[in-house]
Coordinates of C-alpha atoms and ligand atoms in Angstrom, one line a residue:
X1 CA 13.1 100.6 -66.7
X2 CA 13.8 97.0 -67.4
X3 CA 15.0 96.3 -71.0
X4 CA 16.9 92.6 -70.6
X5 CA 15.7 90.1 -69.1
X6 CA 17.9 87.2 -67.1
X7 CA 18.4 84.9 -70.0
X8 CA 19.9 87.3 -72.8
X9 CA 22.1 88.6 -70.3
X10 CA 22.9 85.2 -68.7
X11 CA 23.8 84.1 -72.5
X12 CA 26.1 87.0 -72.8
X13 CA 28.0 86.8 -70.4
X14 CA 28.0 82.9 -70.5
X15 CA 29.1 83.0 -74.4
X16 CA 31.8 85.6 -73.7
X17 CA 33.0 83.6 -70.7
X18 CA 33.0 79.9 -73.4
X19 CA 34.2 81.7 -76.1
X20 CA 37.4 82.7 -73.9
X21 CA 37.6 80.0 -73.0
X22 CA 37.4 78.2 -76.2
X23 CA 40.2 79.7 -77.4
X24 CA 42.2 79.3 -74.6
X25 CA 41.2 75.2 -74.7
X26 CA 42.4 75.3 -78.4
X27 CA 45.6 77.3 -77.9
X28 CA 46.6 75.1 -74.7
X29 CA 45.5 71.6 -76.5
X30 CA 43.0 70.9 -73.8
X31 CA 40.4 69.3 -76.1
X32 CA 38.4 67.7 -73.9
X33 CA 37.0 70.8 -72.0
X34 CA 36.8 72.6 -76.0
X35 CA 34.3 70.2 -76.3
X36 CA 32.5 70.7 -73.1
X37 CA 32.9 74.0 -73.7
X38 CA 32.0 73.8 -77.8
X39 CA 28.8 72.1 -76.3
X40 CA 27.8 74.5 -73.7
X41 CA 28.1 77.7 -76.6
X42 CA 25.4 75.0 -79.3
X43 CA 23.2 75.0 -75.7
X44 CA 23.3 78.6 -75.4
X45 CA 23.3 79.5 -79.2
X46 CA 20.2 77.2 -79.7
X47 CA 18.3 78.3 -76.6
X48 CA 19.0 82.3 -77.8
X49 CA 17.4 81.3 -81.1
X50 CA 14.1 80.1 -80.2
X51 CA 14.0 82.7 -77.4
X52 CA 14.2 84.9 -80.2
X53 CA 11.0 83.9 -81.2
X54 CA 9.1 83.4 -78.0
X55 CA 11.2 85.8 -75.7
X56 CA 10.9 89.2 -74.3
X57 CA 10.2 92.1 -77.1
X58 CA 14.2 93.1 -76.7
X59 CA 15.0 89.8 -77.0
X60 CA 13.2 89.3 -80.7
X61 CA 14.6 88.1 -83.8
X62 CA 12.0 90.2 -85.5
X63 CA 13.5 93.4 -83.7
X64 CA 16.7 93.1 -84.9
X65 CA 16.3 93.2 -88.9
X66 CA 15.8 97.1 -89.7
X67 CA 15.5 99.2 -92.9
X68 CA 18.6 101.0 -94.3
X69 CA 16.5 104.3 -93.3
X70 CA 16.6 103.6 -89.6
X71 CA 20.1 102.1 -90.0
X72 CA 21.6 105.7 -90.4
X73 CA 18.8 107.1 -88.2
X74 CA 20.4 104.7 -85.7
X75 CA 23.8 106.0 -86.3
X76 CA 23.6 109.5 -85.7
X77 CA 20.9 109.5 -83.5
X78 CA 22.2 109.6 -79.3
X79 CA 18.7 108.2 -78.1
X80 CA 18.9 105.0 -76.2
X81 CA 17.0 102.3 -76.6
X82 CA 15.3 100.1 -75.1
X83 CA 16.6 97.0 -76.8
X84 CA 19.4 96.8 -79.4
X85 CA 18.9 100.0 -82.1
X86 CA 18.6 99.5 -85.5
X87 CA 22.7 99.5 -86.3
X88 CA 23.5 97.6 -83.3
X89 CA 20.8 94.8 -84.4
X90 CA 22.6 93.6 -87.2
X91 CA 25.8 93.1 -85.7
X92 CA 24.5 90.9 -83.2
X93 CA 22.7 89.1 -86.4
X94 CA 26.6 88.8 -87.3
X95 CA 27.0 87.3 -84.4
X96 CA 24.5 84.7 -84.1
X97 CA 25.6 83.6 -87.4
X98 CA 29.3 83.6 -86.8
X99 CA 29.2 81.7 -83.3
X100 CA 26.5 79.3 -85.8
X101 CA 29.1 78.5 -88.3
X102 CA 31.9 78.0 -85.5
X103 CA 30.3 75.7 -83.5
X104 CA 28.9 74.0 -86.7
X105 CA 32.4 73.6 -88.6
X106 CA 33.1 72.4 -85.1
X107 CA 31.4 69.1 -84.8
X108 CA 33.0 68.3 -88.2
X109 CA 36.8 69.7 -87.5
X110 CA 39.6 67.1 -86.8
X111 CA 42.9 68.3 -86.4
X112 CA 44.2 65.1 -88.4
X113 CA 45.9 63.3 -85.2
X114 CA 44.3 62.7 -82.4
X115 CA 40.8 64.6 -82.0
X116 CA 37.9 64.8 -84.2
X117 CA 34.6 66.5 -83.9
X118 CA 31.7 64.0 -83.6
X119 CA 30.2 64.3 -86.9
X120 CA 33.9 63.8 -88.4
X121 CA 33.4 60.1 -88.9
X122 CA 29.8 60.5 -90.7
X123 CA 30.2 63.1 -93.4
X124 CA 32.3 63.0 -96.2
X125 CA 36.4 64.1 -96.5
X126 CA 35.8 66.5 -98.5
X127 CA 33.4 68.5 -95.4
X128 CA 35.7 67.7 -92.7
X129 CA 38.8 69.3 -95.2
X130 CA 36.5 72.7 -95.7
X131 CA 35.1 72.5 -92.5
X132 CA 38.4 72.5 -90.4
X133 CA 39.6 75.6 -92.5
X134 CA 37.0 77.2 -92.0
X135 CA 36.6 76.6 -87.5
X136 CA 40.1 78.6 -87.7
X137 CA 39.3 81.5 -90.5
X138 CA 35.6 81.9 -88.9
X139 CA 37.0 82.1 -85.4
X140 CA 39.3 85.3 -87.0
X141 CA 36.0 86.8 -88.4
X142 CA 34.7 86.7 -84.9
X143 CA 37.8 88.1 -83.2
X144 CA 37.3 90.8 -85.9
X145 CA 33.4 91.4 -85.2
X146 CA 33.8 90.9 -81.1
X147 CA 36.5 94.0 -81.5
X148 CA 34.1 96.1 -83.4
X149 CA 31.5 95.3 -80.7
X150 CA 33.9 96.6 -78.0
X151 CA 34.8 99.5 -79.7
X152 CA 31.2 100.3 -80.3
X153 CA 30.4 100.4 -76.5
X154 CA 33.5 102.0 -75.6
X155 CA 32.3 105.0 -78.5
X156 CA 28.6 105.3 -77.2
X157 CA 30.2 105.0 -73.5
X158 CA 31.9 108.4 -75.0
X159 CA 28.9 110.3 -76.3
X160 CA 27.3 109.2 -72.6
X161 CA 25.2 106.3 -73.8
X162 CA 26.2 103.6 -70.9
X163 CA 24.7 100.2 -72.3
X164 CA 26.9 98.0 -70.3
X165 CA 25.0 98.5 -67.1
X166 CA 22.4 97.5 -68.7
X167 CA 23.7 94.0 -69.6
X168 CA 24.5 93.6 -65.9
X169 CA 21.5 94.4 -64.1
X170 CA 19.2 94.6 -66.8
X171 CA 18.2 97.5 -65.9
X172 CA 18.4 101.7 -67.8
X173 CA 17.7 104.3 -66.0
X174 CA 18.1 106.6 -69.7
X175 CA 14.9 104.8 -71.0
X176 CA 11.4 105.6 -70.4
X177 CA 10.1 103.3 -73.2
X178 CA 7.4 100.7 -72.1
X179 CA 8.8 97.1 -73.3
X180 CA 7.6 93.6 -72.2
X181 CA 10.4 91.8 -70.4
X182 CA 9.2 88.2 -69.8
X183 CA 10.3 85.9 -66.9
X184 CA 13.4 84.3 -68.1
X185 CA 12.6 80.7 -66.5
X186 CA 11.0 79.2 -69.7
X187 CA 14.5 79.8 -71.2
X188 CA 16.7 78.4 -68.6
X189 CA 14.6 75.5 -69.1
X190 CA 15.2 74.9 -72.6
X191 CA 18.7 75.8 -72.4
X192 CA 19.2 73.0 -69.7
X193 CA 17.0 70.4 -71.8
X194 CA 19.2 71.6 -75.0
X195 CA 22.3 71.1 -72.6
X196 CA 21.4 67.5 -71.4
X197 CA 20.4 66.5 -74.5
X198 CA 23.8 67.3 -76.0
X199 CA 26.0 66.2 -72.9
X200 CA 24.3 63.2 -73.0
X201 CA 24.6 62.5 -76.7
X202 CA 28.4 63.6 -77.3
X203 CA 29.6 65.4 -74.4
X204 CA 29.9 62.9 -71.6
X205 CA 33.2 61.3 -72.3
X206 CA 35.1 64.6 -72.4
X207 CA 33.2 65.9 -69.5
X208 CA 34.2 62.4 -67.8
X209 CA 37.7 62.7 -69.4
X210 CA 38.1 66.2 -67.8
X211 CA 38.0 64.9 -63.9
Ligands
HEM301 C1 33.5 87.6 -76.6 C2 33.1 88.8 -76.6 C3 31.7 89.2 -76.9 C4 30.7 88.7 -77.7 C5 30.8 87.5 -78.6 C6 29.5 89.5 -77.5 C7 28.3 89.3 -78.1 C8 27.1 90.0 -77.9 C9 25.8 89.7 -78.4 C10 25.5 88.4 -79.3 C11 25.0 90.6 -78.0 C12 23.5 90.6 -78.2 C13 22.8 90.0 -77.0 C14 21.5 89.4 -77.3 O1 20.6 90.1 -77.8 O2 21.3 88.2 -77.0 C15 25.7 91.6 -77.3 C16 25.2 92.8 -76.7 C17 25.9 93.6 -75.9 N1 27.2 93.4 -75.4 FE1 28.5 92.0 -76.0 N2 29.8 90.5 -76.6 C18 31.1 90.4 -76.2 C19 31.8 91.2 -75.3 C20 31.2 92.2 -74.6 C21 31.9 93.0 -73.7 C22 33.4 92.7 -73.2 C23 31.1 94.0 -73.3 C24 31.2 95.1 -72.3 C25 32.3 95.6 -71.9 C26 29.8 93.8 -74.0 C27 28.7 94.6 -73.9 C28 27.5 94.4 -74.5 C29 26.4 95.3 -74.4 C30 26.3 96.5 -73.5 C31 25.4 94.8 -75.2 C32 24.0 95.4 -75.4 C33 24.1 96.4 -76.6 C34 22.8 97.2 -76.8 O3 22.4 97.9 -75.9 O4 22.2 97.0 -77.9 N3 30.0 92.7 -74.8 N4 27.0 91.2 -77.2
HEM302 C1 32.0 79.0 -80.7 C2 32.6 77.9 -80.4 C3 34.0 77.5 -80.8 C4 35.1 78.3 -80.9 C5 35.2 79.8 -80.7 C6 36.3 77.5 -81.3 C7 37.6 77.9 -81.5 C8 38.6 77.2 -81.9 C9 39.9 77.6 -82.2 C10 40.4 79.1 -82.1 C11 40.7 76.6 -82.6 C12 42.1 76.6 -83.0 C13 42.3 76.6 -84.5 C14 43.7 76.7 -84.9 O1 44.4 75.6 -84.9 O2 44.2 77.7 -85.3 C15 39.8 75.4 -82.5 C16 40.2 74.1 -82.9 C17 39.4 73.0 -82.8 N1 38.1 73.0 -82.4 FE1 37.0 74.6 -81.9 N2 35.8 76.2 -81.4 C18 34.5 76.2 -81.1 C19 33.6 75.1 -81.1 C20 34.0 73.8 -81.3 C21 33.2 72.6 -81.2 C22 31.7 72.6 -80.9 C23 34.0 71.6 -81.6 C24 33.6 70.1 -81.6 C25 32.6 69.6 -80.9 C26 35.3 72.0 -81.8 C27 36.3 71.2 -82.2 C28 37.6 71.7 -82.5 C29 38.7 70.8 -82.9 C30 38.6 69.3 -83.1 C31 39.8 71.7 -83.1 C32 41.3 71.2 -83.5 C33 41.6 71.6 -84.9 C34 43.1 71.6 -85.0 O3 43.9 71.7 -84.1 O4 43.6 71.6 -86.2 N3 35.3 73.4 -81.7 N4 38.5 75.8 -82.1

């Protein structure tokens, strides 16, 4: 049974691949492709959003916010789901929000030499101050929530839940639920008119800068 469609699991692979390599970028000083890279998570990040509104019934926003009831159902049950189960729904809430505030505190980080986010120069001191803190303490949160993630899979993996598959092909052979999956092609196209938009706005002199 099909249970994700192309675009949620082109985004997650695409955001674990950026968010690698944002880190790496930042470590190594190679600003210019953070940026590139900073703009291609917004693109994905923006496009995941209102895909969470339009998209597939796994894909839903609305799916993912759950009662404390099915919360602890969710936890103790060893049913798989189609889609993300009640538990698992809020941590990639957590997520959405934490990749949010990174790539937010991004645009207004400077690192007080040489590079500064774009919106640096049209908000106040005072933002750029908190929100360069806060780029390096919210990229620890999300170090902390991508290794709870991990060890998540690798505990259901153990009690013979295989999800990962899944996220590959799109595709669970445990499930026998009936869930629409939509064509994924509305999405790329939004996440490529999100991408332009963006490149063209504030990411064409890195990209240029990076050749
Ligand atoms: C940078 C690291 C990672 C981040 C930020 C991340 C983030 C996410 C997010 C946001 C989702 C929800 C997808 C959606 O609905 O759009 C998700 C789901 C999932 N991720 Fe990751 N992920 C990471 C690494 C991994 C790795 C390394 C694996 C596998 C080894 C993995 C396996 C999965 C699976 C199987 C799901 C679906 C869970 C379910 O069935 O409910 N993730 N992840
Ligand atoms: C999810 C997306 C992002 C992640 C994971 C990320 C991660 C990081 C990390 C780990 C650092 C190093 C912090 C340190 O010095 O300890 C950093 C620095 C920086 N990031 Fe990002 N970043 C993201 C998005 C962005 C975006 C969109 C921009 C701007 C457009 C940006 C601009 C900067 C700047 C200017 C610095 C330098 C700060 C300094 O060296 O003091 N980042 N980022």
């Amino acid at each position: 049974m099909k249970v994700w469609d192309g675009f949620v699991r082109f985004f997650h692979w695409a955001l674990v691949a950026c968010l690698a390599g944002l880190y790496v970028s930042a470590e190594q000083g190679l600003m210019e492709l953070h940026f590139v890279l900073g703009y291609t998570t917004t693109a994905l990040l923006v496009t995941r959003l209102v895909w969470g509104v339009f998209g597939s019934d796994t894909a839903r926003l609305s799916a993912l916010l759950n009662g404390p009831k099915a919360v602890v159902q969710a936890l103790r049950s060893s049913d798989v789901n189609a889609g993300h189960n009640a538990a698992g729904g809020y941590m990639v809430l957590l997520f959405f929000v934490l990749v949010l505030v990174q790539v937010t505190t991004g645009f207004m980080t400077t690192d007080d030499i040489l590079t500064d986010g774009p919106l640096v120069q049209y908000v106040p001191y005072a933002w750029v101050e908190w929100a360069s803190s806060w780029h390096k303490q919210n990229f620890d949160l999300l170090l902390i929530a991508i290794g709870l993630h991990i060890a998540a899979i690798v505990f259901y993996a153990l009690r013979g839940k295989k999800l990962v598959p899944a996220m590959v092909t799109g595709r669970n052979s445990q499930i026998n639920q009936k869930v629409v999956i939509k064509p994924s092609w509305p999405a790329f196209v939004i996440f490529v008119a999100i991408f332009a938009l963006i490149m063209f706005t504030w990411g064409y002199q890195p990209f240029i800068a990076l050749f």
